[in-house]
C-alpha atoms as an extended CHARMM CRD file, in Angstrom:
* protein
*
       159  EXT
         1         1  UNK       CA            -15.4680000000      -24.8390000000       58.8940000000  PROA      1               0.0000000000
         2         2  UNK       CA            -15.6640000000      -22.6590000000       55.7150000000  PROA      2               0.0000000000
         3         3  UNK       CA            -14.8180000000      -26.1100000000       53.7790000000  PROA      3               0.0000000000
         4         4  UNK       CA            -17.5420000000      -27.8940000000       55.5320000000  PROA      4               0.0000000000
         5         5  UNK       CA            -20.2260000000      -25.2840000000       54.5250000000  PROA      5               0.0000000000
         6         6  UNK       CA            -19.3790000000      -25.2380000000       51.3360000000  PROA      6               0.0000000000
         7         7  UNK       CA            -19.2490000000      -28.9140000000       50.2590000000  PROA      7               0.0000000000
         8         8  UNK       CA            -22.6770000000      -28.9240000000       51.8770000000  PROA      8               0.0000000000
         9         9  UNK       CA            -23.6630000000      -26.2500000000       49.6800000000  PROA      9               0.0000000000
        10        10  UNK       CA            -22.2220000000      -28.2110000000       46.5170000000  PROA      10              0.0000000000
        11        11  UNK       CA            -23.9340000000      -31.6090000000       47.3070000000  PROA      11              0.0000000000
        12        12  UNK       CA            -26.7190000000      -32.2360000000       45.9440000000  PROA      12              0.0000000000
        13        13  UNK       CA            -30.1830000000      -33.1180000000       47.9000000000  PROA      13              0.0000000000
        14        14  UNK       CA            -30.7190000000      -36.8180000000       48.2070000000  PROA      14              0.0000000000
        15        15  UNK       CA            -34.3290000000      -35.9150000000       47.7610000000  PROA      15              0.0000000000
        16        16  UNK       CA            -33.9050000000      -34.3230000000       44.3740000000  PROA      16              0.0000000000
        17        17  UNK       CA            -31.9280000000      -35.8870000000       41.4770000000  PROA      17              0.0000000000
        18        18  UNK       CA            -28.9510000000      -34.0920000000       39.7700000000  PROA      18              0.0000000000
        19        19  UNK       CA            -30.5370000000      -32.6270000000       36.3930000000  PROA      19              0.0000000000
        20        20  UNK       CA            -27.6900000000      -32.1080000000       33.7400000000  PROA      20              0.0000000000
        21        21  UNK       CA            -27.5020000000      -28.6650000000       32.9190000000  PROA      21              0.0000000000
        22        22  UNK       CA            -26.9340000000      -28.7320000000       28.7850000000  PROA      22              0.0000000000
        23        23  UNK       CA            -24.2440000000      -26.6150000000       27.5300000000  PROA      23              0.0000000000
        24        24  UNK       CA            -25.6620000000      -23.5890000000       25.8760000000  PROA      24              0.0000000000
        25        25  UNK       CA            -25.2750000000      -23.5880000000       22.1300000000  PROA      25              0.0000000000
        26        26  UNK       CA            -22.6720000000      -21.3580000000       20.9650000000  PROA      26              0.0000000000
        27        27  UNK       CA            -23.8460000000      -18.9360000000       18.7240000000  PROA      27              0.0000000000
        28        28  UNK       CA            -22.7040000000      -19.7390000000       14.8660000000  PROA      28              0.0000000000
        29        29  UNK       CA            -19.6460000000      -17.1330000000       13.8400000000  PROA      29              0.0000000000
        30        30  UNK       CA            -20.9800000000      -14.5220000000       10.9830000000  PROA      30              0.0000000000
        31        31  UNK       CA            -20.5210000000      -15.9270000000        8.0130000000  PROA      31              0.0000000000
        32        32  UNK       CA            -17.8110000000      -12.7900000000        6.8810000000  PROA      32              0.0000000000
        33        33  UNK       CA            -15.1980000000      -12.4440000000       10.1440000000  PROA      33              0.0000000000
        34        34  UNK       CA            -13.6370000000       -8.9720000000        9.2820000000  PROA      34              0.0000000000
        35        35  UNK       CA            -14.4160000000       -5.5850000000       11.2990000000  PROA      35              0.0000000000
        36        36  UNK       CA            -16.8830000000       -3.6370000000       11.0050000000  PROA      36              0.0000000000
        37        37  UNK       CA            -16.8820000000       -0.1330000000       12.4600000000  PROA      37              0.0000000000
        38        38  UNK       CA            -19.4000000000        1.1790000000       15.0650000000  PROA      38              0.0000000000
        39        39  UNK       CA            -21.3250000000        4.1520000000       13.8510000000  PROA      39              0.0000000000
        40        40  UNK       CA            -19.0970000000        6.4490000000       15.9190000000  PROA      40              0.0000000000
        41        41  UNK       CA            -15.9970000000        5.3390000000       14.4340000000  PROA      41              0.0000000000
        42        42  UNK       CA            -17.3220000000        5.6500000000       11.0640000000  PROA      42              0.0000000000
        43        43  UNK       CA            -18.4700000000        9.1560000000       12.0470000000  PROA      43              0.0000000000
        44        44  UNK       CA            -14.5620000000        9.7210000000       12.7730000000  PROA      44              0.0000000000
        45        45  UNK       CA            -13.5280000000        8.4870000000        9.4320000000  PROA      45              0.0000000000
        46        46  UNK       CA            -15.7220000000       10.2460000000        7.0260000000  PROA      46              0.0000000000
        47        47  UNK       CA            -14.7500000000       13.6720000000        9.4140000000  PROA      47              0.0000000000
        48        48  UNK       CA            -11.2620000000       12.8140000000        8.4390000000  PROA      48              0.0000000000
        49        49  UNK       CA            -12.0390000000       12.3960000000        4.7690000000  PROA      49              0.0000000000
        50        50  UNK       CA            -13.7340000000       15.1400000000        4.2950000000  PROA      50              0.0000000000
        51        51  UNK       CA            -11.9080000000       17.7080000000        5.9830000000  PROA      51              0.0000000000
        52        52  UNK       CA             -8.3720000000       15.5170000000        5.1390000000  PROA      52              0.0000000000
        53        53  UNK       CA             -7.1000000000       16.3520000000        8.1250000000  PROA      53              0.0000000000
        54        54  UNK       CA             -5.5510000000       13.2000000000        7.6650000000  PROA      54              0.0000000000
        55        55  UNK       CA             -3.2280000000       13.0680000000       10.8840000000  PROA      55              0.0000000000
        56        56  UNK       CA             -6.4680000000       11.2470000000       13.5350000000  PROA      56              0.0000000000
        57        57  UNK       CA             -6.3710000000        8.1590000000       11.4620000000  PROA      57              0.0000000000
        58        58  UNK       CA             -2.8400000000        7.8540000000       12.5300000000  PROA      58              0.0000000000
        59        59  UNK       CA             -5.1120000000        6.0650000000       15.6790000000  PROA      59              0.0000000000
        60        60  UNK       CA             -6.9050000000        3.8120000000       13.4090000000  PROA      60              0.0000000000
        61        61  UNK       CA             -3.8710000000        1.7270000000       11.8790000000  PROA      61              0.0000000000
        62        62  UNK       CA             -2.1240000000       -1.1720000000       12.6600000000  PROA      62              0.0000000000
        63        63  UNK       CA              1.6820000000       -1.2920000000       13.0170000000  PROA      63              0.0000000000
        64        64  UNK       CA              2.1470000000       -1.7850000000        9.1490000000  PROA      64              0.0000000000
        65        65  UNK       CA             -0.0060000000       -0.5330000000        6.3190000000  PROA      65              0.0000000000
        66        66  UNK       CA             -0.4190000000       -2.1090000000        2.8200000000  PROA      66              0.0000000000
        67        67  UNK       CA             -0.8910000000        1.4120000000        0.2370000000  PROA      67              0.0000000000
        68        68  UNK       CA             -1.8420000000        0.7300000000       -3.1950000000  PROA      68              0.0000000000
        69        69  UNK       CA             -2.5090000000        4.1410000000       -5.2980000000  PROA      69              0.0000000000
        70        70  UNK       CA             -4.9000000000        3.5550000000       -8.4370000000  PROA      70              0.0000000000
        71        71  UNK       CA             -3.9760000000       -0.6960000000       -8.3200000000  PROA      71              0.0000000000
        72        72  UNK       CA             -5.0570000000       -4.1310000000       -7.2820000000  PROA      72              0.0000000000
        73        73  UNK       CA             -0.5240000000       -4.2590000000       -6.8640000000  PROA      73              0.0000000000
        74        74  UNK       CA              0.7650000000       -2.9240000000       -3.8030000000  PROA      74              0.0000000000
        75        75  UNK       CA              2.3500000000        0.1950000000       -3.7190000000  PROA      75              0.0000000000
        76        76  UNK       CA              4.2110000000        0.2120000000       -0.3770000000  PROA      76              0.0000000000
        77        77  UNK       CA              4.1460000000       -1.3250000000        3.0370000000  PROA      77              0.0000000000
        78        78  UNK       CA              4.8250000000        0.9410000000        6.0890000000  PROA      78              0.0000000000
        79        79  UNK       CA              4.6280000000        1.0140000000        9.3960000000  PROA      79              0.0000000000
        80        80  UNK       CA              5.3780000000        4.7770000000        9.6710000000  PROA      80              0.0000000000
        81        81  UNK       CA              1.8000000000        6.2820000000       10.5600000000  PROA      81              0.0000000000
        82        82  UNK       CA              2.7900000000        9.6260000000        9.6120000000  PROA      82              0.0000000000
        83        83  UNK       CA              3.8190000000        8.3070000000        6.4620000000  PROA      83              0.0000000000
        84        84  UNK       CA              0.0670000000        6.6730000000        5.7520000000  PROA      84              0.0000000000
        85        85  UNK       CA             -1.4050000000       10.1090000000        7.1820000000  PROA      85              0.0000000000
        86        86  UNK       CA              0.2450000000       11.7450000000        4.1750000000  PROA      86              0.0000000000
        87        87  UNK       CA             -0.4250000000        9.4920000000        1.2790000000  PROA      87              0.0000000000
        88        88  UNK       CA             -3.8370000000       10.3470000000        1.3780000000  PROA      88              0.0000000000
        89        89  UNK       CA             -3.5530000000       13.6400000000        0.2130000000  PROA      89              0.0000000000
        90        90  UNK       CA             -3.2740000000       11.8940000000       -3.3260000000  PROA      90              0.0000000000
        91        91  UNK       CA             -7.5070000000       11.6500000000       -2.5210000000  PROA      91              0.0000000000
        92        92  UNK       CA             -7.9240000000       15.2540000000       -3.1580000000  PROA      92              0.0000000000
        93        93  UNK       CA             -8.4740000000       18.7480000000       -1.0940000000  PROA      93              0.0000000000
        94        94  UNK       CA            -10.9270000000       19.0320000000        1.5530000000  PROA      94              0.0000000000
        95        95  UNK       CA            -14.4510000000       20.2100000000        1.4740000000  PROA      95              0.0000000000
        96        96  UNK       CA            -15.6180000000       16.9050000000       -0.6440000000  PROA      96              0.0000000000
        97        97  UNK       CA            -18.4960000000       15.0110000000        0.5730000000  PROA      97              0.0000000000
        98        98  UNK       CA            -17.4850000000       11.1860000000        0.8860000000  PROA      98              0.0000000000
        99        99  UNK       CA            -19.8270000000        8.3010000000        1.1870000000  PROA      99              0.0000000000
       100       100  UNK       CA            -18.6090000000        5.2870000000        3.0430000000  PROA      100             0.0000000000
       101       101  UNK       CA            -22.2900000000        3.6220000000        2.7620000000  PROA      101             0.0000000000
       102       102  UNK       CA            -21.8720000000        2.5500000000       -0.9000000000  PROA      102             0.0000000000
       103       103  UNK       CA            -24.7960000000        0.0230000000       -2.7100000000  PROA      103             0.0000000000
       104       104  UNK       CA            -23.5990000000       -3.2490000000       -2.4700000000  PROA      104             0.0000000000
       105       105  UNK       CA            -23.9370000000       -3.2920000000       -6.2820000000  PROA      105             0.0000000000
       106       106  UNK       CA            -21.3650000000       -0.8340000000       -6.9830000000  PROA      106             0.0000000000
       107       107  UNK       CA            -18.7980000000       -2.5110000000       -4.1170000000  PROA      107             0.0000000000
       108       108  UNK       CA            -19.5130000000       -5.6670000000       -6.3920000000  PROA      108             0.0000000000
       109       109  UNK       CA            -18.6330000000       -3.5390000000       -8.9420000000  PROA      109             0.0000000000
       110       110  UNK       CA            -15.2410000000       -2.3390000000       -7.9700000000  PROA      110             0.0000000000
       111       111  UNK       CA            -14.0840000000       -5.9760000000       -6.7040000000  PROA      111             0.0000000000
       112       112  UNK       CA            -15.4280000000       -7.4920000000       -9.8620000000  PROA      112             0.0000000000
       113       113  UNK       CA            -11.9390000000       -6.1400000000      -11.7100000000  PROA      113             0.0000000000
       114       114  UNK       CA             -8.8350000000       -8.6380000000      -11.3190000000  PROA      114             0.0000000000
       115       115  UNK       CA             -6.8900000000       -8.0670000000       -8.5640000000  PROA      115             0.0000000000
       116       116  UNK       CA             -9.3590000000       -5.8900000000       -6.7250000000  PROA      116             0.0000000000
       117       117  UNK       CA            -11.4610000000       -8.2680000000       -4.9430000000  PROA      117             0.0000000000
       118       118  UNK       CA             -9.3690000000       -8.5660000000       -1.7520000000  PROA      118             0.0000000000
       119       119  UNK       CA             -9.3250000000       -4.5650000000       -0.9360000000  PROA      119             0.0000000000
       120       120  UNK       CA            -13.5370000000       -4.3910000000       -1.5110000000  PROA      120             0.0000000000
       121       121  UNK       CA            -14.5550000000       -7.4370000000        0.4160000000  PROA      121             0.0000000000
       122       122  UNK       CA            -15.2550000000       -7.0300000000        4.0510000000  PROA      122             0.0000000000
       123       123  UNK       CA            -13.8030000000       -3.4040000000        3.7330000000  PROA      123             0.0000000000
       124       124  UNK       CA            -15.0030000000        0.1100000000        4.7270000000  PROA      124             0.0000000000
       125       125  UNK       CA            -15.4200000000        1.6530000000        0.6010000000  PROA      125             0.0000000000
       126       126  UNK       CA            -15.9680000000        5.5400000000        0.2210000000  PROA      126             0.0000000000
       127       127  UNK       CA            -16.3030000000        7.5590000000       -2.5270000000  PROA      127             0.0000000000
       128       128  UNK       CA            -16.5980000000       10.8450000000       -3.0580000000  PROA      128             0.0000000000
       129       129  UNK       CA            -20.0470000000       12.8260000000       -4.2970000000  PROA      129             0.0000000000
       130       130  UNK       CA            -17.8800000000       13.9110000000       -7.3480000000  PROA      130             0.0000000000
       131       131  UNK       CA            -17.3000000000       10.6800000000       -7.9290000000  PROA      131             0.0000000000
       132       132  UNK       CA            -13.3690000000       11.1210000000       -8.3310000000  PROA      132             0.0000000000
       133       133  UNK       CA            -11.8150000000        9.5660000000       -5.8830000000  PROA      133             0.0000000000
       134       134  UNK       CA            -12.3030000000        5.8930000000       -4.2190000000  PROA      134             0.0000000000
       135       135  UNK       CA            -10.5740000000        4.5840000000       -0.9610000000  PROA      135             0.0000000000
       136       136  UNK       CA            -11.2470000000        1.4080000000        0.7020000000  PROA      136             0.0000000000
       137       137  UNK       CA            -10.1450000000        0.8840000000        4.3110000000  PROA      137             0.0000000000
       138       138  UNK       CA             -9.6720000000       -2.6340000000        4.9330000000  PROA      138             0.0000000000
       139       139  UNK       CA             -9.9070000000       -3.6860000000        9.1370000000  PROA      139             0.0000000000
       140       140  UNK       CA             -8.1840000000       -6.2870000000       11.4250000000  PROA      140             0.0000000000
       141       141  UNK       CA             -9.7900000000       -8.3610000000       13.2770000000  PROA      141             0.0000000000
       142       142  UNK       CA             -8.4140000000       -5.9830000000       16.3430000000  PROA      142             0.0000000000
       143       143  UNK       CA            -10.6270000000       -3.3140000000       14.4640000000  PROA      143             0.0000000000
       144       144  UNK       CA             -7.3650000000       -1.5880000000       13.1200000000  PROA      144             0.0000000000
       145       145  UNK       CA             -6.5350000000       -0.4600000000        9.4110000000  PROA      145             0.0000000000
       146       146  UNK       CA             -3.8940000000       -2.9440000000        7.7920000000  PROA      146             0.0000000000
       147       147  UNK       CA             -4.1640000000       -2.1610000000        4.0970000000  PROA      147             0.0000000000
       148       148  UNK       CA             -5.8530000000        1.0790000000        2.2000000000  PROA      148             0.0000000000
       149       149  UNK       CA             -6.7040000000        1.9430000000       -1.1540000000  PROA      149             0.0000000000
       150       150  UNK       CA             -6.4910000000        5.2810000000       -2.3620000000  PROA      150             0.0000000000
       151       151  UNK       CA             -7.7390000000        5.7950000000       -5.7930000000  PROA      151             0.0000000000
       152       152  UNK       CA             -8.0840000000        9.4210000000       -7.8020000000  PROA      152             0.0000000000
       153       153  UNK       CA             -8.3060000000        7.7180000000      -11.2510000000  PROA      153             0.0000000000
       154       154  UNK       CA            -11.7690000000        5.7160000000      -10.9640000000  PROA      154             0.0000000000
       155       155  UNK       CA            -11.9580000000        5.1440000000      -14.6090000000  PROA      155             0.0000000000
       156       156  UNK       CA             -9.8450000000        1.8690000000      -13.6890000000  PROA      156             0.0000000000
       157       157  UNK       CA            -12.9290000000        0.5610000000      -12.7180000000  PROA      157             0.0000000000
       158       158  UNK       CA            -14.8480000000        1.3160000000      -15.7620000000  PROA      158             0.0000000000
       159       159  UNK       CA            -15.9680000000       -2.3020000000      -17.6030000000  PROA      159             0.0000000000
């Protein structure tokens, strides 16, 4: 009975013709496919900065980390959270004001020097007011940190 009623719902009028329905366009991917944070999560970040109460990003990382201290070379590879939570105490004491919501000249800037170009590009940059220390949190697709910069020598950057 239930069959019946519904092949009669799923046939289609003699008296009106079957108009193909066109497949919606899909919309076209952004041009740059990385992560970028909500406003909330960015809140979080800059919190963690600039109090370095380091141990909440432990939430924000994917199973293994890529560190590099002051260089476009990798310094180690870890999956030990903890571990990544500690490192960036190299970045300086709390009570410094970071900004994560750098020109786009001066990211251009930092990825301009050899190496650096794959740890500015698509990634969340901060530096602080002083100007003495840079990080640059680069996301997963999944939204999670896989590699991190931590910089307390900035003159590297200097042309």
């Amino acid at each position: 009975e239930e069959v019946t009623s519904l092949k009669t719902k799923a046939t289609p009028s003699p008296d009106k013709p079957t108009v193909p329905t066109p497949n919606p366009t899909p919309a076209p991917e952004p041009a740059d496919d990385h992560y970028k944070p909500d406003a909330a999560t960015l809140e979080n970040i800059k919190a963690i900065f600039e109090t370095m109460n380091t141990q909440p990003i432990e939430g924000y990382l994917a199973s293994s980390v890529t560190l590099y201290q002051n260089s476009a070379a990798p310094w180690k590879t870890t999956s030990s959270k903890s571990e990544v939570a500690l490192s960036l105490d190299m970045l300086g004491g709390h009570s410094q004001q970071w900004n994560f919501n750098l020109p786009e000249a001066e990211i251009n800037r930092l990825k301009s020097q050899a190496g650096f170009e794959k740890l500015f590009g698509g990634c969340l940059t901060g530096r602080t007011a002083a100007g003495s220390s840079i990080v640059s949190l680069c996301f997963s697709k999944e939204g999670k940190i896989h590699s991190i910069l931590m910089c307390n020598k900035p003159s590297i950057f200097t042309n």
